């Protein structure tokens, strides 16, 4: 963050150097000291500083300068930096003019030359003025800014990617205030082509992809090597556990993750039944800690999507989303699951414009004082309902069944029942989403008939679909796409032994976590499977 500026102006070089020296000795640690040898030069510099959004805290100008007096310069400076403190430096002969300028140029103080010693005659005055200036000073925001509408699918995707990767950003909507319009004009952007992402260095990306954002934000998007001992696909709890144990036990380990660390669990606002965290922990925080732990132990983590997997002898080759390939001796598939789509009219059309799958925590603040609907009755839905209840006017949980007890942990049920703003509606389902540019109403089938209700946000948690379409056919899956492993493998022709417990139908390719057939859909079990898989990786590698 650039320091605020103290600006000294004087045409006498010796006086200017003395002023700058005194300012730097006292204030150089917290302020940047600039100088100019004329009033016009000072005004030109201030215009440039304003364009760069830099802050000027104080102007200290001599009165007698050729071409433009100090009073005239300070008067004109008000239009550029109206909040800057203005001090006139005068000779005794100019004292009367300085007093008159207090009103005409709105000068805050005047000082007579000489000002020695500065500890008595200069610093006490500046200390008071700077203290007053700092009370109203808000440093300009230098981080990532996103200009985009609330109801655009691309806009939501950008904000969700940044949120899940723990990138701090400001969201500026053209629908609220005129700040977005000012920024669009300043950066010569078309308001019809959003979202636009403005970075602290002044660069702009319009409608960026996740990979473009990742590269700009400094995330690693390319593997440093062509071959690894172990490649882990997916950085959810299972994948991160595999990476932690693989790297800590000496395996050259690569993790591939196309979205954000933490997987589906990363969007959980609070996990309260994970061992060792009596106060609970957010899925985002758990994912971050595991990510850092894996990196510290030597795992290489790359933001990339695995496109396909093939075997070449004893090597397992993965083609990445950017067209490159990496290979390894062993692979752990830990891609987790995605939410099942709700097959009702309007849901696909309004995706990202009021209809969301998963918690979509980036939307929470937008739901303030609104009525939110949560579809589903498992733990993820309960955690989301509790989170959105902090912001929304009300949260309605829509369940097709007759209660939460069959699918939700007791601690969550108790919390929901104790939250006045959450209402659970059983034997009900949303059968239509309605709205033009964004969700405005939902049609709900209840035990007593159909109802149309106003709604701006619906968050859907209705089951898990495995992310396995990219896998080759010889990696066996069940009829829902979950990967078979160990005793569940049907075709064992590729083996001269029994498959290891978490080994798929292809030797050297293992599976862990929610993507595995028959897995327990809990964070703790995913972490356990990811850890155990490394034991079988070692046994497999020992047989080479």
Short mmCIF file of C-alpha atoms in Angstrom, two decimals:
data_model
loop_
_atom_site.label_atom_id
_atom_site.label_comp_id
_atom_site.label_asym_id
_atom_site.label_seq_id
_atom_site.Cartn_x
_atom_site.Cartn_y
_atom_site.Cartn_z
CA UNK A 1 0.00 0.00 0.00
CA UNK A 2 1.59 3.37 -1.06
CA UNK A 3 2.16 5.78 1.79
CA UNK A 4 0.21 9.06 1.94
CA UNK A 5 2.19 12.02 0.64
CA UNK A 6 3.58 15.15 2.26
CA UNK A 7 4.25 17.68 -0.54
CA UNK A 8 6.74 20.58 -0.15
CA UNK A 9 6.78 23.43 -2.73
CA UNK A 10 9.39 26.20 -2.92
CA UNK A 11 11.41 27.81 -5.72
CA UNK A 12 14.42 28.35 -3.42
CA UNK A 13 16.38 25.11 -3.66
CA UNK A 14 18.17 25.53 -0.33
CA UNK A 15 14.92 26.21 1.54
CA UNK A 16 13.17 23.32 -0.26
CA UNK A 17 15.96 20.91 0.70
CA UNK A 18 15.76 22.03 4.32
CA UNK A 19 11.99 21.52 4.42
CA UNK A 20 12.23 18.08 2.80
CA UNK A 21 15.00 17.05 5.18
CA UNK A 22 13.00 18.03 8.25
CA UNK A 23 9.89 16.25 6.94
CA UNK A 24 11.79 13.09 6.11
CA UNK A 25 13.47 12.85 9.53
CA UNK A 26 10.21 13.03 11.42
CA UNK A 27 7.65 11.54 9.04
CA UNK A 28 9.55 9.48 6.47
CA UNK A 29 8.59 6.14 8.04
CA UNK A 30 4.86 6.67 7.51
CA UNK A 31 4.66 9.20 4.66
CA UNK A 32 6.25 9.70 1.26
CA UNK A 33 7.89 13.11 0.87
CA UNK A 34 7.60 14.83 -2.53
CA UNK A 35 8.89 18.21 -3.69
CA UNK A 36 8.26 20.74 -6.48
CA UNK A 37 10.09 23.94 -7.43
CA UNK A 38 7.05 25.89 -8.62
CA UNK A 39 3.31 26.12 -8.09
CA UNK A 40 2.48 24.91 -11.60
CA UNK A 41 4.82 21.93 -11.29
CA UNK A 42 3.12 21.03 -8.00
CA UNK A 43 -0.36 21.22 -9.57
CA UNK A 44 0.71 19.07 -12.54
CA UNK A 45 2.17 16.46 -10.17
CA UNK A 46 -0.99 16.46 -8.04
CA UNK A 47 -3.15 15.74 -11.11
CA UNK A 48 -0.95 12.74 -11.92
CA UNK A 49 -1.12 11.54 -8.32
CA UNK A 50 -4.92 11.87 -8.37
CA UNK A 51 -5.12 9.77 -11.55
CA UNK A 52 -3.07 7.09 -9.80
CA UNK A 53 -5.43 7.27 -6.80
CA UNK A 54 -2.63 8.28 -4.43
CA UNK A 55 -3.36 10.23 -1.25
CA UNK A 56 -1.89 13.62 -0.37
CA UNK A 57 -2.10 14.41 3.32
CA UNK A 58 -0.42 17.79 3.49
CA UNK A 59 0.79 20.64 1.24
CA UNK A 60 3.51 22.93 2.57
CA UNK A 61 4.10 25.80 0.16
CA UNK A 62 6.23 28.94 0.13
CA UNK A 63 4.31 32.18 -0.58
CA UNK A 64 6.72 34.10 -2.82
CA UNK A 65 7.27 32.05 -5.98
CA UNK A 66 7.57 33.34 -9.58
CA UNK A 67 4.60 32.71 -11.84
CA UNK A 68 2.22 31.64 -9.10
CA UNK A 69 2.11 32.56 -5.43
CA UNK A 70 1.73 29.98 -2.73
CA UNK A 71 -1.77 31.26 -1.90
CA UNK A 72 -2.89 30.89 -5.52
CA UNK A 73 -1.43 27.40 -5.78
CA UNK A 74 -3.11 26.25 -2.56
CA UNK A 75 -6.44 27.69 -3.74
CA UNK A 76 -6.24 25.69 -6.96
CA UNK A 77 -5.09 22.58 -5.10
CA UNK A 78 -8.45 22.48 -3.27
CA UNK A 79 -10.08 21.23 -6.47
CA UNK A 80 -7.62 18.35 -6.71
CA UNK A 81 -7.09 17.34 -3.08
CA UNK A 82 -9.82 19.09 -1.04
CA UNK A 83 -9.02 17.16 2.14
CA UNK A 84 -5.27 17.80 2.17
CA UNK A 85 -4.01 20.04 4.96
CA UNK A 86 -2.66 23.34 3.54
CA UNK A 87 0.21 25.27 5.15
CA UNK A 88 1.71 28.51 3.88
CA UNK A 89 5.40 29.22 4.55
CA UNK A 90 6.01 32.97 4.73
CA UNK A 91 8.55 35.62 5.58
CA UNK A 92 7.62 38.06 8.35
CA UNK A 93 6.81 40.66 5.71
CA UNK A 94 4.08 38.40 4.27
CA UNK A 95 2.31 37.66 7.53
CA UNK A 96 -0.63 39.93 6.67
CA UNK A 97 -1.15 38.17 3.32
CA UNK A 98 -0.99 34.81 5.06
CA UNK A 99 -3.70 35.81 7.53
CA UNK A 100 -5.97 36.98 4.69
CA UNK A 101 -5.32 33.69 2.87
CA UNK A 102 -6.71 31.68 5.77
CA UNK A 103 -10.16 32.51 4.40
CA UNK A 104 -9.51 32.90 0.68
CA UNK A 105 -7.38 29.77 0.24
CA UNK A 106 -8.77 27.94 3.26
CA UNK A 107 -5.25 27.60 4.63
CA UNK A 108 -5.09 25.57 7.83
CA UNK A 109 -1.92 27.18 9.20
CA UNK A 110 0.94 29.46 8.28
CA UNK A 111 4.57 29.27 9.42
CA UNK A 112 7.17 32.00 9.45
CA UNK A 113 10.69 31.47 8.19
CA UNK A 114 12.94 30.36 9.75
CA UNK A 115 11.21 27.51 11.57
CA UNK A 116 14.22 26.31 13.57
CA UNK A 117 14.22 24.36 15.74
CA UNK A 118 11.66 22.14 13.96
CA UNK A 119 11.01 20.18 17.18
CA UNK A 120 9.42 23.36 18.60
CA UNK A 121 8.13 25.34 15.63
CA UNK A 122 7.34 22.80 12.89
CA UNK A 123 6.61 19.30 14.19
CA UNK A 124 3.98 20.19 16.83
CA UNK A 125 1.91 22.01 14.18
CA UNK A 126 2.22 19.19 11.62
CA UNK A 127 1.49 16.53 14.23
CA UNK A 128 -1.86 18.14 15.04
CA UNK A 129 -2.80 18.63 11.39
CA UNK A 130 -1.81 15.08 10.38
CA UNK A 131 -3.64 13.57 13.33
CA UNK A 132 -6.78 15.40 12.20
CA UNK A 133 -6.28 14.32 8.58
CA UNK A 134 -5.81 10.67 9.54
CA UNK A 135 -9.10 10.61 11.45
CA UNK A 136 -10.98 10.90 8.16
CA UNK A 137 -8.51 9.06 5.96
CA UNK A 138 -9.50 5.79 4.33
CA UNK A 139 -6.66 4.21 2.35
CA UNK A 140 -7.64 3.56 -1.27
CA UNK A 141 -8.46 -0.05 -1.95
CA UNK A 142 -5.58 -1.70 -3.80
CA UNK A 143 -6.83 -5.26 -3.98
CA UNK A 144 -8.95 -7.15 -6.49
CA UNK A 145 -12.20 -5.46 -7.54
CA UNK A 146 -15.00 -7.25 -9.38
CA UNK A 147 -17.51 -5.21 -11.36
CA UNK A 148 -20.49 -7.39 -12.10
CA UNK A 149 -24.18 -7.87 -11.61
CA UNK A 150 -25.65 -10.03 -8.89
CA UNK A 151 -27.64 -12.09 -11.34
CA UNK A 152 -25.07 -13.09 -13.95
CA UNK A 153 -23.85 -16.68 -14.07
CA UNK A 154 -20.36 -15.57 -15.14
CA UNK A 155 -20.33 -12.90 -12.44
CA UNK A 156 -21.26 -15.45 -9.80
CA UNK A 157 -18.62 -17.86 -11.11
CA UNK A 158 -15.85 -15.27 -10.75
CA UNK A 159 -16.89 -14.27 -7.23
CA UNK A 160 -17.31 -17.89 -6.17
CA UNK A 161 -13.84 -18.82 -7.50
CA UNK A 162 -12.22 -15.92 -5.67
CA UNK A 163 -14.11 -16.65 -2.44
CA UNK A 164 -13.29 -20.35 -2.43
CA UNK A 165 -9.62 -19.62 -3.06
CA UNK A 166 -9.62 -17.10 -0.19
CA UNK A 167 -8.80 -14.15 -2.42
CA UNK A 168 -9.99 -10.91 -0.84
CA UNK A 169 -11.95 -8.74 -3.26
CA UNK A 170 -14.46 -5.92 -3.49
CA UNK A 171 -17.64 -6.56 -5.42
CA UNK A 172 -19.06 -3.46 -7.11
CA UNK A 173 -22.46 -3.83 -8.72
CA UNK A 174 -23.67 -1.44 -11.44
CA UNK A 175 -27.10 -1.79 -9.85
CA UNK A 176 -25.98 -0.03 -6.65
CA UNK A 177 -24.60 3.51 -6.70
CA UNK A 178 -22.39 5.05 -9.38
CA UNK A 179 -18.97 3.68 -8.37
CA UNK A 180 -19.14 0.94 -11.02
CA UNK A 181 -19.88 3.50 -13.73
CA UNK A 182 -16.90 5.61 -12.68
CA UNK A 183 -14.56 2.60 -12.74
CA UNK A 184 -15.90 1.42 -16.10
CA UNK A 185 -15.25 4.84 -17.61
CA UNK A 186 -11.84 5.13 -15.98
CA UNK A 187 -10.71 1.78 -17.40
CA UNK A 188 -12.51 2.20 -20.77
CA UNK A 189 -14.71 -0.81 -20.18
CA UNK A 190 -18.00 -1.76 -21.80
CA UNK A 191 -20.75 -2.05 -19.19
CA UNK A 192 -22.47 -4.64 -21.38
CA UNK A 193 -19.48 -7.00 -21.07
CA UNK A 194 -19.27 -8.02 -17.44
CA UNK A 195 -17.84 -9.24 -15.14
CA UNK A 196 -14.66 -7.18 -15.22
CA UNK A 197 -11.90 -7.84 -12.72
CA UNK A 198 -9.55 -4.97 -11.81
CA UNK A 199 -6.29 -5.90 -10.10
CA UNK A 200 -4.16 -3.85 -7.77
CA UNK A 201 -1.54 -3.24 -10.48
CA UNK A 202 -4.18 -1.61 -12.69
CA UNK A 203 -4.61 -4.47 -15.15
CA UNK A 204 -8.13 -5.55 -16.12
CA UNK A 205 -9.61 -8.87 -17.21
CA UNK A 206 -13.03 -9.03 -18.87
CA UNK A 207 -15.03 -12.23 -18.46
CA UNK A 208 -11.97 -14.22 -17.37
CA UNK A 209 -11.90 -17.99 -17.15
CA UNK A 210 -10.87 -19.71 -13.93
CA UNK A 211 -7.50 -20.59 -15.43
CA UNK A 212 -6.89 -16.98 -16.48
CA UNK A 213 -7.75 -15.80 -12.98
CA UNK A 214 -5.54 -18.45 -11.42
CA UNK A 215 -2.54 -17.44 -13.52
CA UNK A 216 -3.02 -13.74 -12.84
CA UNK A 217 -3.34 -14.37 -9.09
CA UNK A 218 -0.07 -16.26 -9.03
CA UNK A 219 -1.49 -19.74 -8.59
CA UNK A 220 0.63 -22.46 -10.13
CA UNK A 221 -1.04 -23.69 -13.30
CA UNK A 222 1.81 -25.75 -14.77
CA UNK A 223 3.57 -28.77 -13.34
CA UNK A 224 7.31 -28.29 -12.92
CA UNK A 225 8.13 -31.89 -13.91
CA UNK A 226 6.89 -34.41 -16.43
CA UNK A 227 7.03 -37.43 -14.11
CA UNK A 228 6.01 -37.96 -10.47
CA UNK A 229 5.82 -40.94 -8.15
CA UNK A 230 2.22 -40.07 -7.31
CA UNK A 231 -0.43 -37.85 -8.86
CA UNK A 232 -3.48 -37.03 -6.77
CA UNK A 233 -6.49 -35.79 -8.72
CA UNK A 234 -8.67 -33.56 -6.56
CA UNK A 235 -7.84 -31.38 -3.55
CA UNK A 236 -10.78 -32.17 -1.32
CA UNK A 237 -10.27 -33.80 2.09
CA UNK A 238 -9.38 -37.18 0.57
CA UNK A 239 -6.97 -35.79 -2.02
CA UNK A 240 -5.23 -33.47 0.42
CA UNK A 241 -4.84 -36.30 2.93
CA UNK A 242 -3.25 -38.47 0.22
CA UNK A 243 -0.92 -35.63 -0.70
CA UNK A 244 0.09 -34.98 2.92
CA UNK A 245 0.94 -38.64 3.54
CA UNK A 246 2.48 -39.22 0.12
CA UNK A 247 4.78 -36.20 0.33
CA UNK A 248 5.69 -36.79 3.97
CA UNK A 249 6.72 -40.34 3.12
CA UNK A 250 9.08 -39.33 0.35
CA UNK A 251 6.92 -39.66 -2.75
CA UNK A 252 7.24 -36.94 -5.39
CA UNK A 253 3.63 -35.87 -5.27
CA UNK A 254 1.55 -33.70 -7.60
CA UNK A 255 -1.99 -32.54 -6.79
CA UNK A 256 -4.31 -31.45 -9.60
CA UNK A 257 -7.31 -29.28 -8.68
CA UNK A 258 -9.35 -27.28 -11.18
CA UNK A 259 -11.40 -25.26 -8.71
CA UNK A 260 -10.33 -24.65 -5.10
CA UNK A 261 -8.85 -26.58 -2.17
CA UNK A 262 -11.38 -28.24 0.09
CA UNK A 263 -13.65 -29.76 -2.53
CA UNK A 264 -17.35 -29.86 -1.77
CA UNK A 265 -16.54 -29.73 1.94
CA UNK A 266 -14.82 -26.39 1.30
CA UNK A 267 -18.20 -24.72 0.90
CA UNK A 268 -19.43 -25.92 4.30
CA UNK A 269 -19.81 -22.91 6.56
CA UNK A 270 -19.12 -24.92 9.71
CA UNK A 271 -18.20 -28.55 10.34
CA UNK A 272 -18.83 -29.38 13.98
CA UNK A 273 -18.36 -33.15 14.07
CA UNK A 274 -14.77 -33.36 12.82
CA UNK A 275 -12.42 -34.77 15.42
CA UNK A 276 -10.18 -32.29 17.20
CA UNK A 277 -12.19 -29.10 16.61
CA UNK A 278 -14.59 -28.76 19.56
CA UNK A 279 -15.71 -25.33 18.38
CA UNK A 280 -16.17 -26.48 14.80
CA UNK A 281 -14.24 -25.38 11.73
CA UNK A 282 -15.33 -24.07 8.35
CA UNK A 283 -14.70 -26.29 5.36
CA UNK A 284 -12.77 -23.42 3.79
CA UNK A 285 -10.41 -23.16 6.77
CA UNK A 286 -9.93 -26.93 6.96
CA UNK A 287 -9.10 -27.01 3.25
CA UNK A 288 -6.64 -24.14 3.61
CA UNK A 289 -4.82 -25.80 6.52
CA UNK A 290 -4.54 -29.11 4.68
CA UNK A 291 -3.41 -27.32 1.51
CA UNK A 292 -0.64 -25.50 3.39
CA UNK A 293 0.36 -28.70 5.17
CA UNK A 294 0.69 -30.60 1.89
CA UNK A 295 2.72 -27.78 0.34
CA UNK A 296 5.00 -27.53 3.39
CA UNK A 297 5.73 -31.25 3.19
CA UNK A 298 6.75 -30.96 -0.45
CA UNK A 299 3.65 -31.71 -2.51
CA UNK A 300 3.33 -29.68 -5.69
CA UNK A 301 -0.15 -28.22 -6.13
CA UNK A 302 -1.31 -27.13 -9.58
CA UNK A 303 -4.57 -25.49 -10.63
CA UNK A 304 -5.47 -27.63 -13.62
CA UNK A 305 -8.21 -29.96 -14.78
CA UNK A 306 -7.53 -33.62 -15.59
CA UNK A 307 -9.02 -34.27 -19.04
CA UNK A 308 -8.26 -37.96 -19.49
CA UNK A 309 -6.17 -40.80 -18.09
CA UNK A 310 -4.41 -43.60 -19.93
CA UNK A 311 -1.87 -46.32 -19.17
CA UNK A 312 1.40 -46.77 -21.00
CA UNK A 313 3.06 -49.85 -19.54
CA UNK A 314 3.84 -49.13 -15.90
CA UNK A 315 3.16 -45.39 -16.32
CA UNK A 316 -0.13 -43.59 -15.75
CA UNK A 317 -0.44 -40.58 -18.09
CA UNK A 318 -2.82 -37.69 -17.47
CA UNK A 319 -3.72 -35.11 -20.09
CA UNK A 320 -4.40 -31.69 -18.55
CA UNK A 321 -6.83 -28.98 -19.52
CA UNK A 322 -4.07 -26.91 -21.16
CA UNK A 323 -3.10 -29.82 -23.42
CA UNK A 324 0.06 -30.78 -21.54
CA UNK A 325 0.64 -34.25 -20.10
CA UNK A 326 2.15 -35.51 -16.86
CA UNK A 327 2.83 -39.08 -15.85
CA UNK A 328 3.38 -41.05 -12.69
CA UNK A 329 3.80 -44.53 -11.30
CA UNK A 330 0.57 -44.32 -9.27
CA UNK A 331 -2.60 -42.22 -9.24
CA UNK A 332 -5.15 -41.49 -6.53
CA UNK A 333 -8.56 -40.43 -7.84
CA UNK A 334 -10.13 -38.10 -5.27
CA UNK A 335 -12.34 -35.93 -7.46
CA UNK A 336 -15.27 -36.07 -5.07
CA UNK A 337 -18.81 -35.36 -6.16
CA UNK A 338 -20.93 -32.53 -7.49
CA UNK A 339 -24.51 -31.74 -6.57
CA UNK A 340 -27.26 -33.47 -8.54
CA UNK A 341 -29.19 -31.03 -10.73
CA UNK A 342 -32.81 -30.31 -9.85
CA UNK A 343 -34.83 -31.38 -12.92
CA UNK A 344 -37.50 -28.68 -12.83
CA UNK A 345 -38.56 -26.00 -15.27
CA UNK A 346 -36.46 -22.83 -15.11
CA UNK A 347 -33.67 -24.23 -12.92
CA UNK A 348 -31.05 -24.49 -15.66
CA UNK A 349 -31.99 -21.16 -17.23
CA UNK A 350 -31.61 -19.30 -13.93
CA UNK A 351 -28.43 -21.07 -12.83
CA UNK A 352 -26.14 -18.48 -11.21
CA UNK A 353 -28.97 -15.93 -11.31
CA UNK A 354 -30.72 -16.94 -8.12
CA UNK A 355 -30.40 -20.73 -8.48
CA UNK A 356 -27.24 -22.22 -6.95
CA UNK A 357 -25.91 -25.71 -6.24
CA UNK A 358 -24.15 -25.93 -2.90
CA UNK A 359 -23.68 -23.22 -0.33
CA UNK A 360 -22.38 -20.48 -2.69
CA UNK A 361 -21.06 -18.50 0.27
CA UNK A 362 -20.18 -15.62 -2.05
CA UNK A 363 -23.91 -14.87 -2.24
CA UNK A 364 -24.54 -14.71 1.51
CA UNK A 365 -24.23 -10.94 1.94
CA UNK A 366 -26.54 -10.37 -1.03
CA UNK A 367 -29.29 -12.31 0.76
CA UNK A 368 -29.60 -9.79 3.56
CA UNK A 369 -33.25 -9.20 4.50
CA UNK A 370 -34.46 -11.66 1.85
CA UNK A 371 -36.26 -15.01 1.99
CA UNK A 372 -33.89 -17.85 1.11
CA UNK A 373 -34.82 -21.40 0.14
CA UNK A 374 -32.60 -24.42 0.84
CA UNK A 375 -33.55 -27.64 -0.93
CA UNK A 376 -32.32 -30.83 0.75
CA UNK A 377 -32.10 -32.41 4.17
CA UNK A 378 -28.56 -33.71 4.66
CA UNK A 379 -25.76 -32.14 6.72
CA UNK A 380 -24.58 -29.82 3.94
CA UNK A 381 -28.08 -28.38 3.61
CA UNK A 382 -28.33 -27.93 7.38
CA UNK A 383 -24.96 -26.18 7.58
CA UNK A 384 -25.98 -23.86 4.74
CA UNK A 385 -29.31 -23.07 6.38
CA UNK A 386 -27.55 -22.10 9.60
CA UNK A 387 -25.09 -19.91 7.70
CA UNK A 388 -27.67 -18.09 5.59
CA UNK A 389 -29.81 -17.52 8.67
CA UNK A 390 -27.16 -15.00 9.80
CA UNK A 391 -28.04 -12.76 6.85
CA UNK A 392 -31.44 -13.62 5.42
CA UNK A 393 -34.78 -12.53 6.81
CA UNK A 394 -35.89 -16.15 6.72
CA UNK A 395 -34.62 -19.53 5.54
CA UNK A 396 -37.04 -22.19 4.39
CA UNK A 397 -35.77 -25.76 4.08
CA UNK A 398 -37.74 -27.75 1.50
CA UNK A 399 -37.79 -31.53 2.09
CA UNK A 400 -39.50 -34.20 0.03
CA UNK A 401 -39.47 -36.52 3.06
CA UNK A 402 -41.20 -36.24 6.38
CA UNK A 403 -38.27 -35.00 8.49
CA UNK A 404 -34.56 -34.41 8.97
CA UNK A 405 -33.77 -37.30 11.31
CA UNK A 406 -33.00 -39.84 8.55
CA UNK A 407 -30.32 -37.78 6.84
CA UNK A 408 -28.96 -35.12 9.22
CA UNK A 409 -26.78 -35.21 12.33
CA UNK A 410 -28.59 -34.60 15.60
CA UNK A 411 -26.48 -31.58 16.55
CA UNK A 412 -27.54 -29.79 13.37
CA UNK A 413 -31.20 -30.66 13.86
CA UNK A 414 -31.05 -29.19 17.36
CA UNK A 415 -29.46 -25.98 16.05
CA UNK A 416 -32.06 -25.63 13.30
CA UNK A 417 -34.93 -26.17 15.70
CA UNK A 418 -33.48 -23.48 17.99
CA UNK A 419 -33.20 -20.92 15.16
CA UNK A 420 -36.38 -18.91 14.80
CA UNK A 421 -35.65 -17.71 11.27
CA UNK A 422 -35.35 -21.26 9.85
CA UNK A 423 -38.55 -23.08 8.90
CA UNK A 424 -38.53 -26.73 7.78
CA UNK A 425 -41.24 -27.68 5.28
CA UNK A 426 -41.68 -31.43 4.89
CA UNK A 427 -43.43 -33.36 2.13
CA UNK A 428 -42.80 -30.45 -0.22
CA UNK A 429 -40.80 -29.81 -3.37
CA UNK A 430 -40.06 -26.96 -5.74
CA UNK A 431 -41.51 -27.78 -9.15
CA UNK A 432 -40.71 -24.60 -11.08
CA UNK A 433 -38.33 -21.62 -10.93
CA UNK A 434 -39.67 -18.40 -12.41
CA UNK A 435 -38.20 -15.06 -13.41
CA UNK A 436 -36.94 -13.16 -16.45
CA UNK A 437 -33.32 -12.14 -15.88
CA UNK A 438 -33.13 -13.67 -12.40
CA UNK A 439 -35.13 -15.78 -9.98
CA UNK A 440 -38.25 -14.00 -8.76
CA UNK A 441 -40.70 -16.76 -7.77
CA UNK A 442 -40.86 -20.48 -7.08
CA UNK A 443 -43.76 -22.85 -7.55
CA UNK A 444 -43.93 -25.31 -4.65
CA UNK A 445 -45.94 -28.52 -4.40
CA UNK A 446 -47.03 -29.12 -0.82
CA UNK A 447 -49.28 -31.68 0.80
CA UNK A 448 -52.22 -29.32 0.34
CA UNK A 449 -51.55 -28.21 -3.25
CA UNK A 450 -49.44 -25.84 -5.32
CA UNK A 451 -48.25 -22.42 -4.18
CA UNK A 452 -46.35 -19.63 -5.93
CA UNK A 453 -44.06 -17.72 -3.60
CA UNK A 454 -41.62 -14.82 -4.07
CA UNK A 455 -37.98 -15.94 -3.92
CA UNK A 456 -34.63 -14.45 -4.93
CA UNK A 457 -32.26 -17.29 -3.98
CA UNK A 458 -32.54 -21.08 -3.93
CA UNK A 459 -29.61 -23.24 -2.81
CA UNK A 460 -29.86 -26.90 -3.81
CA UNK A 461 -28.39 -29.92 -1.98
CA UNK A 462 -30.19 -32.98 -3.32
CA UNK A 463 -27.60 -35.70 -3.74
CA UNK A 464 -24.16 -36.45 -5.06
CA UNK A 465 -23.05 -37.13 -8.62
CA UNK A 466 -19.47 -38.42 -9.04
CA UNK A 467 -17.03 -36.55 -11.27
CA UNK A 468 -15.87 -39.55 -13.28
CA UNK A 469 -16.98 -39.01 -16.89
CA UNK A 470 -13.37 -38.25 -17.86
CA UNK A 471 -12.05 -41.64 -16.72
CA UNK A 472 -11.27 -44.41 -19.22
CA UNK A 473 -13.72 -47.27 -19.61
CA UNK A 474 -11.38 -49.81 -18.00
CA UNK A 475 -11.74 -48.00 -14.66
CA UNK A 476 -14.90 -49.76 -13.52
CA UNK A 477 -17.81 -47.78 -12.09
CA UNK A 478 -21.23 -48.62 -10.76
CA UNK A 479 -24.44 -47.63 -12.54
CA UNK A 480 -24.29 -44.15 -10.95
CA UNK A 481 -20.67 -43.51 -11.95
CA UNK A 482 -18.97 -44.14 -8.58
CA UNK A 483 -15.60 -45.89 -8.90
CA UNK A 484 -15.35 -49.55 -7.84
CA UNK A 485 -12.36 -50.62 -5.78
CA UNK A 486 -10.89 -53.59 -3.93
CA UNK A 487 -13.43 -56.37 -3.35
CA UNK A 488 -16.00 -54.56 -5.54
CA UNK A 489 -13.86 -54.80 -8.69
CA UNK A 490 -15.55 -57.26 -11.06
CA UNK A 491 -13.04 -57.66 -13.90
CA UNK A 492 -9.66 -58.74 -12.47
CA UNK A 493 -7.91 -59.85 -15.64
CA UNK A 494 -5.35 -57.06 -15.28
CA UNK A 495 -4.23 -58.43 -11.90
CA UNK A 496 -1.85 -61.22 -10.95
CA UNK A 497 -2.97 -60.69 -7.32
CA UNK A 498 -6.03 -59.47 -5.47
CA UNK A 499 -6.65 -55.72 -5.88
CA UNK A 500 -5.70 -53.71 -2.82
CA UNK A 501 -8.55 -52.36 -0.73
CA UNK A 502 -8.71 -48.93 -2.45
CA UNK A 503 -7.31 -50.02 -5.83
CA UNK A 504 -9.49 -49.70 -8.89
CA UNK A 505 -9.83 -52.20 -11.75
CA UNK A 506 -6.59 -50.76 -13.20
CA UNK A 507 -3.47 -51.64 -11.15
CA UNK A 508 -1.74 -48.55 -9.76
CA UNK A 509 -4.86 -46.39 -9.92
CA UNK A 510 -6.48 -45.90 -6.51
CA UNK A 511 -9.62 -44.13 -5.35
CA UNK A 512 -10.47 -42.33 -2.10
CA UNK A 513 -13.29 -40.27 -0.69
CA UNK A 514 -16.80 -39.56 -1.88
CA UNK A 515 -16.11 -40.63 -5.47
CA UNK A 516 -15.63 -44.24 -4.36
CA UNK A 517 -18.54 -46.67 -4.55
CA UNK A 518 -19.86 -47.37 -1.06
CA UNK A 519 -17.99 -44.55 0.67
CA UNK A 520 -19.34 -42.85 3.79
CA UNK A 521 -20.06 -39.24 2.83
CA UNK A 522 -18.27 -37.61 5.75
CA UNK A 523 -15.11 -35.47 5.90
CA UNK A 524 -13.47 -37.74 8.47
CA UNK A 525 -13.93 -40.86 6.37
CA UNK A 526 -12.61 -39.09 3.27
CA UNK A 527 -9.48 -38.03 5.16
CA UNK A 528 -9.07 -41.59 6.43
CA UNK A 529 -9.37 -43.12 2.97
CA UNK A 530 -6.96 -40.60 1.49
CA UNK A 531 -4.40 -41.48 4.16
CA UNK A 532 -4.89 -45.25 3.87
CA UNK A 533 -4.57 -45.12 0.08
CA UNK A 534 -0.90 -44.19 0.43
CA UNK A 535 -0.22 -47.46 2.26
CA UNK A 536 -1.49 -49.34 -0.80
CA UNK A 537 0.44 -47.04 -3.15
CA UNK A 538 3.65 -48.04 -1.34
CA UNK A 539 2.75 -51.75 -1.62
CA UNK A 540 2.04 -51.33 -5.32
CA UNK A 541 5.32 -49.46 -5.96
CA UNK A 542 7.25 -52.09 -4.00
CA UNK A 543 6.05 -54.71 -6.50
CA UNK A 544 7.67 -52.98 -9.50
#
